[in-house]
Short mmCIF file of C-alpha atoms and ligand atoms in Angstrom, two decimals:
data_model
loop_
_atom_site.label_atom_id
_atom_site.label_comp_id
_atom_site.label_asym_id
_atom_site.label_seq_id
_atom_site.Cartn_x
_atom_site.Cartn_y
_atom_site.Cartn_z
CA MET J 1 79.50 73.97 62.03
CA THR J 2 80.76 70.42 61.98
CA THR J 3 77.51 67.94 62.83
CA LEU J 4 78.34 65.02 64.89
CA ALA J 5 77.09 62.19 61.69
CA ASP J 6 80.41 64.49 59.65
CA ILE J 7 82.71 63.30 63.03
CA THR J 8 81.19 59.77 63.05
CA SER J 9 80.92 58.76 59.08
CA LEU J 10 84.73 59.95 58.96
CA ALA J 11 85.45 57.83 61.80
CA LYS J 12 83.30 54.65 60.64
CA ARG J 13 84.71 56.18 56.85
CA ARG J 14 88.45 56.43 57.70
CA GLY J 15 89.02 53.78 60.65
CA PHE J 16 88.32 55.75 63.80
CA PHE J 17 86.19 53.69 65.14
CA TYR J 18 82.22 51.74 64.58
CA ALA J 19 79.26 51.28 66.21
CA GLY J 20 79.99 48.33 68.41
CA SER J 21 78.46 44.43 67.56
CA ASP J 22 77.98 46.33 63.80
CA ILE J 23 77.37 43.11 61.15
CA TYR J 24 74.42 41.95 64.89
CA GLY J 25 72.58 44.41 64.47
CA GLY J 26 74.34 46.96 66.80
CA LEU J 27 74.93 46.89 70.36
CA ALA J 28 73.13 50.96 71.76
CA ASN J 29 75.74 52.83 73.70
CA THR J 30 79.24 50.80 72.72
CA TRP J 31 82.37 51.47 69.77
CA ASP J 32 84.59 49.40 68.81
CA TYR J 33 88.35 51.45 67.48
CA GLY J 34 89.54 51.17 64.62
CA PRO J 35 93.20 51.03 64.13
CA LEU J 36 93.79 55.32 63.74
CA GLY J 37 90.84 55.80 66.48
CA ALA J 38 93.45 52.64 68.44
CA SER J 39 96.39 54.76 67.57
CA LEU J 40 94.72 58.12 68.67
CA LYS J 41 93.81 56.58 71.61
CA LYS J 42 97.06 55.91 72.82
CA LYS J 43 98.85 58.06 72.16
CA ILE J 44 96.16 60.71 74.06
CA LYS J 45 97.01 58.06 76.69
CA ASP J 46 100.13 57.85 76.56
CA LEU J 47 100.34 61.93 76.63
CA TRP J 48 97.96 61.93 79.56
CA TRP J 49 100.09 59.54 81.60
CA ASP J 50 103.56 61.11 80.50
CA ARG J 51 102.26 65.14 82.02
CA PHE J 52 100.43 63.24 85.19
CA ILE J 53 101.89 60.91 85.97
CA GLU J 54 105.90 59.91 85.27
CA ARG J 55 107.02 63.53 85.09
CA ARG J 56 105.74 64.79 88.00
CA ASP J 57 106.97 63.62 91.50
CA ASP J 58 104.64 63.65 93.79
CA MET J 59 102.66 61.44 91.00
CA VAL J 60 102.41 57.82 91.19
CA GLY J 61 100.40 55.17 89.01
CA LEU J 62 97.93 51.91 89.43
CA ASP J 63 96.61 49.75 87.85
CA SER J 64 93.26 48.14 89.65
CA SER J 65 90.65 45.91 88.88
CA VAL J 66 88.11 46.08 86.13
CA ILE J 67 85.50 43.36 89.04
CA SER J 68 85.72 44.82 92.12
CA SER J 69 83.16 42.97 95.90
CA SER J 70 79.80 44.34 96.04
CA LYS J 71 81.10 45.48 99.56
CA VAL J 72 83.27 49.03 97.36
CA TRP J 73 80.53 50.16 96.05
CA GLU J 74 78.38 49.48 98.57
CA ALA J 75 81.13 51.61 99.96
CA SER J 76 81.27 54.43 97.85
CA GLY J 77 77.85 54.65 98.04
CA HIS J 78 76.73 54.20 94.69
CA VAL J 79 74.81 51.42 95.46
CA ALA J 80 72.41 52.85 97.26
CA SER J 81 72.69 56.58 95.23
CA PHE J 82 74.14 56.06 91.75
CA ALA J 83 71.00 55.86 90.21
CA ASP J 84 69.79 58.34 87.26
CA ALA J 85 66.50 58.95 87.37
CA MET J 86 64.10 58.18 84.51
CA VAL J 87 60.86 58.38 82.83
CA ASP J 88 59.36 55.13 80.45
CA CYS J 89 56.99 55.88 77.60
CA LYS J 90 53.67 54.21 78.15
CA THR J 91 53.34 54.60 73.97
CA CYS J 92 56.54 53.39 72.35
CA HIS J 93 57.58 51.80 75.66
CA GLY J 94 61.48 53.81 74.79
CA ARG J 95 63.17 54.81 77.98
CA THR J 96 65.22 57.98 78.13
CA ARG J 97 67.06 59.99 80.93
CA ALA J 98 65.01 62.77 82.76
CA ASP J 99 67.06 65.67 83.43
CA HIS J 100 68.68 65.36 79.32
CA LEU J 101 64.74 64.96 79.06
CA ILE J 102 64.16 68.78 80.76
CA GLU J 103 67.95 69.36 79.27
CA ASP J 104 67.17 69.68 76.00
CA LYS J 105 63.07 70.60 75.94
CA LEU J 106 64.16 73.42 78.61
CA ASP J 107 68.10 73.94 78.40
CA ILE J 108 67.93 74.43 82.57
CA LYS J 109 70.35 72.87 85.03
CA VAL J 110 68.14 70.18 86.96
CA GLU J 111 70.98 67.73 88.93
CA GLY J 112 70.45 67.48 92.16
CA LYS J 113 66.81 67.63 92.06
CA SER J 114 64.45 64.82 93.72
CA LEU J 115 62.07 62.13 91.28
CA THR J 116 59.70 64.40 92.64
CA GLU J 117 60.74 67.52 91.29
CA LEU J 118 62.01 65.97 88.07
CA THR J 119 58.56 64.82 87.19
CA ALA J 120 56.55 67.37 88.54
CA ILE J 121 59.06 69.41 85.21
CA ILE J 122 57.91 67.36 83.42
CA LYS J 123 54.27 67.81 82.99
CA ASP J 124 53.96 71.39 84.17
CA ASN J 125 56.09 71.56 81.07
CA LYS J 126 54.62 69.00 79.80
CA ILE J 127 58.04 67.91 77.45
CA LYS J 128 56.21 64.89 74.72
CA CYS J 129 58.95 61.29 74.92
CA PRO J 130 61.82 62.58 72.57
CA THR J 131 61.12 58.88 70.22
CA CYS J 132 57.05 59.52 69.89
CA GLY J 133 56.36 62.23 70.52
CA GLY J 134 53.63 60.74 72.94
CA THR J 135 52.34 62.25 76.03
CA ASP J 136 51.94 58.98 78.64
CA LEU J 137 54.98 59.45 80.78
CA THR J 138 55.11 57.18 83.77
CA ASP J 139 56.58 60.09 87.00
CA ALA J 140 60.32 59.44 87.09
CA ARG J 141 61.99 56.55 88.32
CA SER J 142 66.13 55.58 89.98
CA PHE J 143 68.01 53.76 87.91
CA ASN J 144 70.80 52.04 88.96
CA LEU J 145 73.88 52.38 86.98
CA LEU J 146 75.68 49.27 87.88
CA PHE J 147 76.93 46.18 86.43
CA PRO J 148 77.04 43.28 88.62
CA VAL J 149 78.23 40.11 87.03
CA HIS J 150 78.32 36.65 89.42
CA LEU J 151 80.96 35.71 89.85
CA GLY J 152 81.42 31.27 90.87
CA ILE J 153 79.41 28.62 89.02
CA LEU J 154 76.36 28.50 90.74
CA ALA J 155 73.89 31.83 91.03
CA GLU J 156 72.64 31.03 94.50
CA THR J 157 76.21 30.62 96.21
CA ALA J 158 78.06 33.45 93.24
CA ASP J 159 79.44 36.42 95.34
CA LEU J 160 78.03 39.61 93.87
CA ALA J 161 80.55 41.55 92.90
CA TYR J 162 80.57 44.87 90.04
CA LEU J 163 82.53 46.50 87.40
CA ARG J 164 83.87 49.16 88.47
CA GLY J 165 81.47 52.68 88.22
CA GLU J 166 84.85 55.07 87.72
CA THR J 167 88.48 53.95 88.68
CA ALA J 168 88.23 56.45 91.05
CA GLN J 169 87.29 53.84 94.04
CA GLY J 170 90.25 51.77 92.59
CA ILE J 171 92.58 54.19 94.57
CA PHE J 172 91.05 55.38 97.83
CA ILE J 173 90.95 51.29 98.85
CA ASN J 174 94.52 50.43 97.56
CA PHE J 175 95.46 53.72 99.75
CA LYS J 176 96.39 51.53 102.51
CA ASN J 177 98.61 49.21 100.05
CA ILE J 178 100.28 52.41 98.55
CA LEU J 179 100.77 54.21 101.64
CA ASP J 180 102.91 50.70 102.63
CA SER J 181 105.31 49.68 100.02
CA SER J 182 106.07 52.99 98.47
CA ARG J 183 108.01 56.15 99.78
CA VAL J 184 105.59 58.84 99.79
CA LYS J 185 104.60 61.65 101.26
CA LEU J 186 101.88 64.25 101.27
CA PRO J 187 101.65 65.55 99.10
CA PHE J 188 100.73 63.07 96.53
CA GLY J 189 97.74 61.65 94.78
CA VAL J 190 97.28 58.56 92.77
CA GLY J 191 96.63 58.42 88.70
CA GLN J 192 95.57 55.61 86.60
CA MET J 193 93.14 55.09 84.08
CA GLY J 194 90.86 52.82 82.74
CA LYS J 195 87.66 51.34 81.50
CA SER J 196 84.96 51.71 83.68
CA PHE J 197 81.14 50.44 83.04
CA ARG J 198 77.59 52.75 83.05
CA ASN J 199 74.30 51.00 81.93
CA GLU J 200 74.08 54.47 80.48
CA ILE J 201 71.00 54.44 77.98
CA THR J 202 71.42 57.83 76.22
CA LYS J 203 71.93 56.48 73.38
CA GLY J 204 73.40 58.70 70.07
CA GLN J 205 75.50 60.93 71.85
CA SER J 206 78.99 58.69 69.14
CA ILE J 207 81.53 57.33 71.42
CA PHE J 208 80.88 60.36 74.09
CA ARG J 209 78.42 58.75 76.12
CA THR J 210 79.30 55.08 75.99
CA VAL J 211 78.31 51.49 78.61
CA GLU J 212 82.43 50.35 78.69
CA PHE J 213 84.61 53.37 78.03
CA GLU J 214 87.75 53.98 79.82
CA GLN J 215 89.18 57.02 82.26
CA GLY J 216 91.86 58.62 84.03
CA GLU J 217 91.14 58.91 87.59
CA ILE J 218 93.75 61.53 89.73
CA GLU J 219 93.32 61.77 93.46
CA TYR J 220 95.15 64.36 94.73
CA PHE J 221 96.07 63.83 98.97
CA PHE J 222 96.81 66.44 100.69
CA ASN J 223 96.33 67.55 105.38
CA PRO J 224 94.41 70.12 104.92
CA LYS J 225 96.04 71.68 107.45
CA THR J 226 98.51 73.31 106.20
CA GLU J 227 97.39 73.42 101.83
CA ASN J 228 95.43 75.65 100.90
CA TRP J 229 92.93 73.43 98.88
CA GLU J 230 91.80 76.83 96.79
CA LYS J 231 95.13 76.85 96.38
CA LEU J 232 95.60 73.43 94.98
CA PHE J 233 92.93 73.08 92.96
CA ASP J 234 93.22 76.02 91.60
CA GLN J 235 96.93 73.98 90.09
CA TRP J 236 95.37 71.91 88.83
CA LEU J 237 92.24 73.51 86.69
CA ASN J 238 95.52 74.69 85.41
CA ALA J 239 96.92 71.99 84.54
CA ILE J 240 94.53 69.58 83.26
CA LYS J 241 93.56 73.64 80.77
CA GLY J 242 97.00 73.76 80.23
CA PHE J 243 96.84 69.48 78.77
CA VAL J 244 94.33 69.96 76.30
CA ILE J 245 95.05 73.51 75.21
CA HIS J 246 99.36 73.09 75.40
CA THR J 247 99.73 68.94 74.53
CA LEU J 248 95.93 68.18 72.82
CA GLY J 249 96.25 71.14 70.17
CA ILE J 250 92.69 72.03 71.75
CA ASN J 251 91.71 75.94 70.59
CA GLU J 252 91.04 77.64 74.45
CA GLU J 253 87.57 79.06 72.14
CA ASN J 254 86.28 75.93 72.25
CA LEU J 255 86.43 75.29 76.41
CA ARG J 256 84.38 76.89 79.16
CA VAL J 257 85.15 75.95 82.34
CA ARG J 258 81.17 75.84 84.27
CA GLU J 259 81.81 75.48 88.85
CA HIS J 260 78.19 73.79 90.37
CA ASP J 261 76.22 75.54 92.29
CA ASP J 262 75.06 74.15 96.08
CA GLN J 263 72.24 71.89 94.20
CA GLU J 264 74.86 69.95 91.48
CA ARG J 265 77.42 69.52 93.40
CA SER J 266 77.81 66.21 95.50
CA PHE J 267 77.75 66.90 99.57
CA TYR J 268 80.66 66.06 100.75
CA SER J 269 82.70 68.40 97.90
CA LYS J 270 83.10 72.06 98.91
CA LYS J 271 84.37 72.79 94.61
CA THR J 272 83.03 71.10 91.32
CA VAL J 273 84.06 72.39 88.31
CA ASP J 274 84.00 71.34 85.02
CA LEU J 275 85.73 71.94 81.60
CA GLU J 276 83.92 71.15 79.55
CA TYR J 277 84.64 71.25 75.34
CA ASN J 278 81.89 72.81 72.65
CA TYR J 279 80.80 69.25 71.05
CA PRO J 280 78.89 69.13 67.64
CA PHE J 281 75.18 68.73 70.14
CA GLY J 282 76.89 72.36 72.64
CA PHE J 283 78.90 72.87 76.13
CA LYS J 284 79.24 68.77 77.95
CA GLU J 285 81.63 68.10 80.59
CA LEU J 286 85.02 66.57 79.60
CA TRP J 287 87.01 66.61 81.89
CA GLY J 288 85.08 67.49 86.23
CA LEU J 289 87.62 68.63 88.96
CA ALA J 290 86.71 67.99 92.56
CA TYR J 291 87.22 68.68 96.26
CA ARG J 292 85.77 65.18 97.74
CA THR J 293 87.58 66.22 101.67
CA ASP J 294 87.92 62.99 103.57
CA TYR J 295 84.43 61.33 102.45
CA ASP J 296 85.46 58.56 100.24
CA LEU J 297 87.97 57.50 102.15
CA ASN J 298 85.52 57.42 105.86
CA GLN J 299 83.93 55.81 104.13
CA HIS J 300 86.09 53.02 103.35
CA ILE J 301 88.12 53.38 106.88
CA LYS J 302 83.32 53.17 108.22
CA HIS J 303 83.39 49.79 105.82
CA SER J 304 85.58 48.55 106.06
CA GLY J 305 87.41 48.64 109.47
CA LYS J 306 90.53 48.97 108.40
CA ASP J 307 92.90 51.80 109.54
CA LEU J 308 93.13 54.37 106.03
CA SER J 309 95.00 57.34 107.86
CA TYR J 310 98.45 58.79 107.01
CA THR J 311 100.93 59.48 110.05
CA ASP J 312 103.20 62.71 108.97
CA PRO J 313 106.90 61.29 109.54
CA TYR J 314 107.82 65.09 110.67
CA THR J 315 104.91 65.87 113.23
CA LEU J 316 103.21 62.26 113.58
CA GLU J 317 100.07 63.46 113.82
CA LYS J 318 98.15 60.88 112.02
CA PHE J 319 94.70 61.99 110.03
CA VAL J 320 93.21 61.38 107.72
CA PRO J 321 94.26 62.74 104.00
CA HIS J 322 91.52 64.73 101.55
CA VAL J 323 91.52 64.36 97.99
CA ILE J 324 92.02 66.68 95.35
CA GLU J 325 89.77 64.70 92.48
CA PRO J 326 90.77 65.81 88.73
CA ALA J 327 89.02 62.59 86.07
CA VAL J 328 87.89 61.91 83.10
CA GLY J 329 87.19 60.69 79.84
CA ILE J 330 89.37 59.05 77.18
CA ASP J 331 86.62 58.58 74.76
CA ARG J 332 85.61 61.94 75.08
CA LEU J 333 89.36 63.15 74.68
CA VAL J 334 89.49 61.88 71.51
CA LEU J 335 85.46 63.56 70.31
CA MET J 336 87.21 66.56 71.20
CA VAL J 337 90.59 66.23 69.41
CA LEU J 338 88.56 64.33 65.52
CA CYS J 339 85.66 67.07 66.70
CA ASP J 340 88.40 70.51 67.12
CA ALA J 341 90.69 68.69 63.34
CA TYR J 342 87.46 68.53 61.59
CA TRP J 343 87.91 71.45 58.86
CA VAL J 344 86.28 71.48 55.45
CA ASP J 345 88.56 72.82 53.01
CA GLU J 346 85.62 74.24 50.33
CA ALA J 347 88.47 76.36 48.49
CA ASN J 348 90.40 72.92 47.58
CA HIS J 349 87.55 69.93 47.95
CA ARG J 350 89.01 68.42 50.78
CA THR J 351 88.37 67.54 54.68
CA VAL J 352 91.33 67.79 57.21
CA LEU J 353 91.69 66.24 60.00
CA LYS J 354 94.15 69.59 61.59
CA LEU J 355 95.61 67.25 64.05
CA SER J 356 98.65 67.97 66.26
CA PRO J 357 101.79 66.10 64.89
CA THR J 358 102.10 64.69 67.61
CA LEU J 359 98.36 62.80 67.80
CA ALA J 360 98.63 62.36 64.09
CA PRO J 361 98.11 58.42 63.54
CA TYR J 362 100.76 58.88 61.26
CA THR J 363 103.77 61.65 61.16
CA ALA J 364 104.54 60.91 57.64
CA ALA J 365 103.23 59.22 54.58
CA VAL J 366 105.00 58.25 51.86
CA PHE J 367 104.12 57.46 48.39
CA PRO J 368 105.94 56.40 44.72
CA LEU J 369 104.62 58.09 42.47
CA VAL J 370 103.81 54.93 39.93
CA LYS J 371 104.26 51.47 41.54
CA ASN J 372 105.49 50.29 38.17
CA ASN J 373 108.77 51.79 37.94
CA ASP J 374 110.87 49.44 40.22
CA SER J 375 113.50 52.32 40.53
CA ILE J 376 111.30 55.23 42.00
CA VAL J 377 109.20 51.69 44.25
CA THR J 378 112.41 50.41 45.72
CA ARG J 379 114.37 54.34 46.04
CA ALA J 380 110.25 55.07 47.88
CA ARG J 381 110.76 51.71 49.83
CA ALA J 382 114.56 53.23 51.29
CA VAL J 383 112.44 56.83 52.03
CA PHE J 384 110.34 55.06 53.91
CA ASP J 385 112.59 52.43 56.01
CA ASP J 386 114.37 55.60 57.35
CA LEU J 387 111.95 57.91 58.47
CA ASN J 388 109.56 54.57 60.00
CA LYS J 389 112.83 54.74 62.17
CA THR J 390 111.60 57.94 64.36
CA PHE J 391 108.19 59.45 62.74
CA ARG J 392 105.20 56.52 62.06
CA THR J 393 104.96 56.61 58.67
CA ALA J 394 101.78 55.71 55.82
CA TRP J 395 103.25 53.60 52.94
CA ASP J 396 100.36 54.39 50.04
CA GLU J 397 101.36 53.01 46.24
CA ARG J 398 97.75 52.94 45.23
CA GLY J 399 95.88 55.78 43.23
CA ASN J 400 96.75 58.92 41.52
CA ILE J 401 98.13 60.92 43.58
CA GLY J 402 95.99 63.60 44.60
CA LYS J 403 93.72 60.95 45.89
CA ARG J 404 95.93 59.46 47.59
CA TYR J 405 96.78 64.19 49.40
CA LEU J 406 92.93 63.78 50.16
CA TYR J 407 92.95 60.10 51.41
CA GLN J 408 95.86 61.57 54.55
CA ASP J 409 94.21 64.29 55.03
CA GLU J 410 90.86 62.59 56.02
CA ILE J 411 93.09 61.52 58.55
CA GLY J 412 95.53 63.99 59.76
CA THR J 413 99.08 63.47 58.74
CA PRO J 414 101.04 66.33 58.13
CA PHE J 415 103.39 65.32 55.21
CA CYS J 416 102.93 63.54 52.24
CA VAL J 417 106.31 62.91 50.37
CA THR J 418 106.57 61.15 47.24
CA ILE J 419 109.91 59.45 45.21
CA ASP J 420 109.26 61.38 41.34
CA HIS J 421 111.78 60.08 38.17
CA ASP J 422 113.46 63.21 39.02
CA THR J 423 114.16 61.68 42.79
CA LEU J 424 116.60 58.89 41.31
CA VAL J 425 118.67 61.75 39.66
CA ASP J 426 118.59 64.03 42.51
CA SER J 427 117.81 62.74 45.01
CA MET J 428 115.84 64.30 46.57
CA VAL J 429 111.45 63.85 47.03
CA THR J 430 108.53 66.60 47.36
CA VAL J 431 106.68 66.94 50.94
CA ARG J 432 104.12 68.74 51.28
CA ASP J 433 102.11 69.97 53.67
CA ARG J 434 98.97 69.29 54.84
CA ASP J 435 97.57 72.08 56.13
CA THR J 436 98.76 74.21 53.24
CA MET J 437 99.15 72.29 50.94
CA GLN J 438 102.25 73.85 49.17
CA GLN J 439 105.43 72.05 48.02
CA GLU J 440 108.61 71.80 48.45
CA ARG J 441 111.56 69.80 47.92
CA VAL J 442 113.54 68.31 50.37
CA ALA J 443 117.21 66.76 49.95
CA ILE J 444 116.62 62.83 51.44
CA ASP J 445 119.67 62.52 54.01
CA LYS J 446 117.87 65.93 55.07
CA LEU J 447 113.94 64.33 55.34
CA ASN J 448 114.59 63.66 58.80
CA GLU J 449 115.33 67.03 60.35
CA TYR J 450 112.60 68.60 57.68
CA ILE J 451 110.11 66.48 59.53
CA SER J 452 111.56 66.87 63.12
CA ALA J 453 112.66 70.87 62.34
CA LYS J 454 108.48 71.32 61.35
CA LEU J 455 108.05 69.07 64.74
CA LYS J 456 108.23 71.25 67.02
P1 ATP F 1 78.16 62.70 82.52
O1 ATP F 1 76.81 64.29 83.48
O2 ATP F 1 78.22 63.00 81.57
O3 ATP F 1 77.03 61.66 82.66
P2 ATP F 1 79.91 61.99 85.49
O4 ATP F 1 79.73 62.97 85.78
O5 ATP F 1 79.54 61.43 85.55
O6 ATP F 1 79.49 62.56 83.83
P3 ATP F 1 82.61 61.81 86.15
O7 ATP F 1 80.96 60.80 87.44
O8 ATP F 1 82.46 63.13 86.57
O9 ATP F 1 81.02 61.76 84.76
O10 ATP F 1 82.78 60.64 85.68
C1 ATP F 1 84.20 61.45 85.64
C2 ATP F 1 84.52 61.40 83.87
O11 ATP F 1 84.42 60.22 83.25
C3 ATP F 1 83.62 62.52 83.54
O12 ATP F 1 84.33 64.14 83.03
C4 ATP F 1 83.38 62.18 81.64
O13 ATP F 1 84.49 62.56 80.47
C5 ATP F 1 84.31 60.65 81.48
N1 ATP F 1 82.43 59.41 81.68
C6 ATP F 1 81.44 59.26 83.14
N2 ATP F 1 80.71 58.74 81.39
C7 ATP F 1 80.71 57.93 80.34
C8 ATP F 1 79.26 58.51 79.85
N3 ATP F 1 79.00 57.31 80.30
N4 ATP F 1 80.76 57.50 78.64
C9 ATP F 1 82.68 58.28 78.00
N5 ATP F 1 82.47 59.35 79.61
C10 ATP F 1 81.88 58.91 80.41
#
C-alpha cells in the first residue's frame, strides 16, 4: 500500500516537489515544484488545454487577473460565505477544520451543516484535538478563506481587493467581453487555467490541499429551454473521466463518482458530482462537476448593474444562460498521477514510476557505457542530439549502468539507451524498457522509429 510519505519522499528525492520556504523552516501548505515536477505539471496543463479548449470548436480560453475587485467576490457570495467552520483547541491553540475533524473520526459527510450542528456533533461524540488530544475545544466558528490584498500605498485609503479564490469568477465577469469580442454562440464554454488562493489550514495533505494552487475551470453556457442539461451534464462527466483514464492513463478502479445530496449541494445547484480519486488518504475530490443554473451571471447582473444576458442571433430571444462547471485542481491531478504510477517492484528491488510516456518528464535517457572513452561518448552524444529533437531526452554518464537504470526508473523514463563498445562496430544500441526491464539491440538509424512505435 503506497503511503503519502512514499510519494512526498520520492518527490523530494528526485525533484518533483519540495516543501515551500524550506530553508527558512517552511511555510505551511505551500509547495514548490522542482525540475521534474514542473515538467510533469506543464504536460498535464498542456493536455488539459489541448483537449478541452483547442480541440473543441465550442470552447474558448481566457486568462483573467489573479487580483480582482472586492466587488467581484461580494457579488459571487465568497465574502459572505466562502468560509470553513473551525474549532480551536484551548490547550494547544491548534486550529482544525470542524468538518475534517468529524469526517476523520466518524467517517460521515457533514458539508452543509450549520455551526451549531457541527459543534453539537463534536461535543456529543467527545471528539478530541487531533494535535494534543485535548478535550477543551471551542465551538465551531466561521473562517473566511479569501486572501485580502490592499492596493495603494496608504493602508487607510488603499482599495481592498482579493486574490481570487477560484478562477471561475474571472469567466463570469468577462462574459459580456467575450460575447462582444468573439463569434461564440450558445452552447459554448470558456475555460481558464491559473492560480487560485485559499487560506487553508488543514495540514499534511501535501500538494492535495495548499493555500496557492492551480485550477482548470470551465463554464459551459447553454440555453436551458433548448438544451437538455442532464444530457450535457453526462457528456461533461464522460469527458472528464475520459481525460483522466485515457489521456492521463489512470487506473479506473481508483476512481469513483460521488453525487452530492441535498444538504451538501449548494442551494443554486441542481446537480453536483465529485469525481474522486483513491489517494493514499482515501477517496477525495479531484474534479467537481456542477450544474450552477444562471446563479453566477445573475449575481453579477444584480451587483454590477450590467446587462450580462445573451440574445439568440436566430430567434432574438434574450435570456441569461445557464452553466455547467467542470472544475479541477491541477496539483491534485499531479498528485494522482504520481500515486497511480508509483510501483515498488519487489522482485527487482526497485521503485518505478509507471508514468504514461506522454507524461514522463523524459521519454528516453542516453548513457555512454563508460565516460572515459571518447569514441563512445562522442557516439552517445550524437544519439542524444538526434533523439532530443523528437523526444525530451536525459543524458547520464555518472556511475554504473545499474544505478543509472534505477534512477531513471524512479523518475519514470520509459526507455534507456546505452552506447557501448559494440556500438562502435555495429552501430546498434541497447534499449531497455522501464516496465519489463527487457533489453533489445536496435540500429541507431531505426531508434527514433522504434521509440515512436512503442509510444503508440
Ligand atoms: P475541497 O472540498 O477538497 O476543499 P472544494 O469543493 O472546495 O474542495 P472547489 O471549490 O470545487 O473545491 O474547487 C474546484 C477544484 O479545485 C477542486 O475539485 C480541487 O481539485 C481544487 N482545489 C480546491 N481547493 C484546493 C486546494 N486548497 N488545494 C488544491 N486544490 C484545490
